[in-house]
mmCIF file of C-alpha atoms in Angstrom:
data_model
loop_
_atom_site.group_PDB
_atom_site.id
_atom_site.type_symbol
_atom_site.label_atom_id
_atom_site.label_comp_id
_atom_site.label_asym_id
_atom_site.label_seq_id
_atom_site.Cartn_x
_atom_site.Cartn_y
_atom_site.Cartn_z
ATOM 1 C CA MET Z 330 161.805 33.989 43.207
ATOM 2 C CA SER Z 331 161.907 31.567 40.287
ATOM 3 C CA ASP Z 332 161.805 27.780 40.508
ATOM 4 C CA LEU Z 333 165.054 26.069 41.409
ATOM 5 C CA ILE Z 334 165.863 23.255 39.016
ATOM 6 C CA PHE Z 335 168.802 20.956 39.656
ATOM 7 C CA VAL Z 336 169.864 19.058 36.540
ATOM 8 C CA GLU Z 337 171.841 15.996 37.516
ATOM 9 C CA GLN Z 338 175.230 15.718 35.823
ATOM 10 C CA LYS Z 339 176.441 12.569 37.565
ATOM 11 C CA PRO Z 340 175.539 9.704 37.921
ATOM 12 C CA MET Z 341 172.194 10.086 36.009
ATOM 13 C CA GLU Z 342 172.869 12.890 33.543
ATOM 14 C CA GLY Z 343 169.836 14.955 32.590
ATOM 15 C CA ARG Z 344 167.490 13.970 35.425
ATOM 16 C CA GLU Z 345 165.813 17.124 36.767
ATOM 17 C CA GLN Z 346 164.745 17.940 40.328
ATOM 18 C CA THR Z 347 162.554 21.005 40.960
ATOM 19 C CA LEU Z 348 163.070 22.298 44.502
ATOM 20 C CA ASP Z 349 161.598 25.025 46.690
ATOM 21 C CA ALA Z 350 163.066 26.900 49.636
ATOM 22 C CA GLY Z 351 163.115 24.567 52.626
ATOM 23 C CA ALA Z 352 163.801 21.426 50.574
ATOM 24 C CA THR Z 353 166.326 18.998 52.038
ATOM 25 C CA LEU Z 354 168.715 16.663 50.243
ATOM 26 C CA GLY Z 355 170.172 13.523 51.761
ATOM 27 C CA ARG Z 356 170.276 9.768 51.836
ATOM 28 C CA GLU Z 357 166.948 9.197 53.607
ATOM 29 C CA GLY Z 358 163.895 11.056 54.913
ATOM 30 C CA CYS Z 359 164.525 14.131 52.744
ATOM 31 C CA ASP Z 360 162.686 15.869 49.916
ATOM 32 C CA VAL Z 361 165.355 14.550 47.545
ATOM 33 C CA ASN Z 362 166.743 11.148 48.528
ATOM 34 C CA LEU Z 363 170.119 10.387 46.944
ATOM 35 C CA MET Z 364 171.250 6.790 46.618
ATOM 36 C CA ASP Z 365 174.867 7.755 47.194
ATOM 37 C CA PRO Z 366 176.906 6.244 50.075
ATOM 38 C CA GLU Z 367 178.956 9.471 50.307
ATOM 39 C CA VAL Z 368 175.815 11.481 51.195
ATOM 40 C CA SER Z 369 174.735 11.963 54.825
ATOM 41 C CA ARG Z 370 171.178 11.163 55.911
ATOM 42 C CA ARG Z 371 170.341 14.912 56.019
ATOM 43 C CA HIS Z 372 173.098 16.442 53.942
ATOM 44 C CA ALA Z 373 172.053 19.870 52.605
ATOM 45 C CA ALA Z 374 169.089 22.244 52.397
ATOM 46 C CA ILE Z 375 167.786 24.940 50.071
ATOM 47 C CA ARG Z 376 167.150 28.232 51.877
ATOM 48 C CA SER Z 377 165.610 31.568 50.978
ATOM 49 C CA GLU Z 378 168.267 34.291 51.311
ATOM 50 C CA GLY Z 379 167.188 37.884 50.653
ATOM 51 C CA GLY Z 380 164.864 37.060 47.755
ATOM 52 C CA SER Z 381 167.246 34.481 46.267
ATOM 53 C CA LEU Z 382 167.778 30.788 46.872
ATOM 54 C CA ALA Z 383 170.852 29.428 48.637
ATOM 55 C CA ILE Z 384 172.276 26.017 49.481
ATOM 56 C CA GLU Z 385 173.482 25.170 52.972
ATOM 57 C CA ASP Z 386 175.336 22.148 54.323
ATOM 58 C CA LEU Z 387 173.600 20.547 57.322
ATOM 59 C CA GLY Z 388 176.747 19.320 59.062
ATOM 60 C CA SER Z 389 177.352 16.484 56.627
ATOM 61 C CA THR Z 390 180.373 14.238 56.939
ATOM 62 C CA ASN Z 391 181.741 14.879 53.425
ATOM 63 C CA GLY Z 392 180.606 18.468 52.852
ATOM 64 C CA THR Z 393 178.607 20.277 50.193
ATOM 65 C CA PHE Z 394 180.434 21.946 47.319
ATOM 66 C CA LEU Z 395 179.416 24.903 45.174
ATOM 67 C CA ASN Z 396 181.605 25.385 42.099
ATOM 68 C CA GLU Z 397 184.174 23.020 43.701
ATOM 69 C CA ARG Z 398 184.415 25.174 46.855
ATOM 70 C CA GLN Z 399 183.155 23.707 50.126
ATOM 71 C CA VAL Z 400 180.334 25.775 51.602
ATOM 72 C CA ASP Z 401 180.453 26.699 55.282
ATOM 73 C CA GLY Z 402 177.164 28.603 55.485
ATOM 74 C CA PRO Z 403 174.279 29.467 53.169
ATOM 75 C CA GLU Z 404 175.652 30.210 49.666
ATOM 76 C CA ARG Z 405 173.526 32.042 47.111
ATOM 77 C CA LEU Z 406 172.788 30.049 43.956
ATOM 78 C CA ARG Z 407 173.221 31.504 40.487
ATOM 79 C CA PRO Z 408 172.279 29.919 37.142
ATOM 80 C CA SER Z 409 174.895 27.424 35.908
ATOM 81 C CA ASP Z 410 176.364 26.867 39.386
ATOM 82 C CA ALA Z 411 177.780 23.380 39.914
ATOM 83 C CA ILE Z 412 176.648 21.666 43.124
ATOM 84 C CA ARG Z 413 178.294 18.479 44.414
ATOM 85 C CA ILE Z 414 176.853 16.433 47.252
ATOM 86 C CA GLY Z 415 178.849 13.264 47.825
ATOM 87 C CA ASP Z 416 179.487 11.778 44.381
ATOM 88 C CA THR Z 417 176.275 13.320 42.978
ATOM 89 C CA GLU Z 418 176.692 16.425 40.850
ATOM 90 C CA TYR Z 419 174.036 18.929 39.780
ATOM 91 C CA ARG Z 420 173.884 22.048 37.637
ATOM 92 C CA TYR Z 421 171.505 24.793 38.825
ATOM 93 C CA GLN Z 422 169.179 26.450 36.338
ATOM 94 C CA GLU Z 423 166.138 28.717 36.641
#
């Protein structure tokens, strides 16, 4: 499994986050803390799914979106996927 790199598209274009399986994203107490009022405290997580990495919503209020489609379970990530959590947008790259 290769490293998961999220490249922020909005609001801070170009900022990179390297994540591993098990990483959490949210407003506070997470591996990646997002200063975004539309993000829940524990919003989403990166999971290992059959040798690949996936993103999963953790019951957030506003949902997690992969390529503008709301995820309702773990969704496998592929290079160039667009991930939106609140008003924060990322592009996935290996």
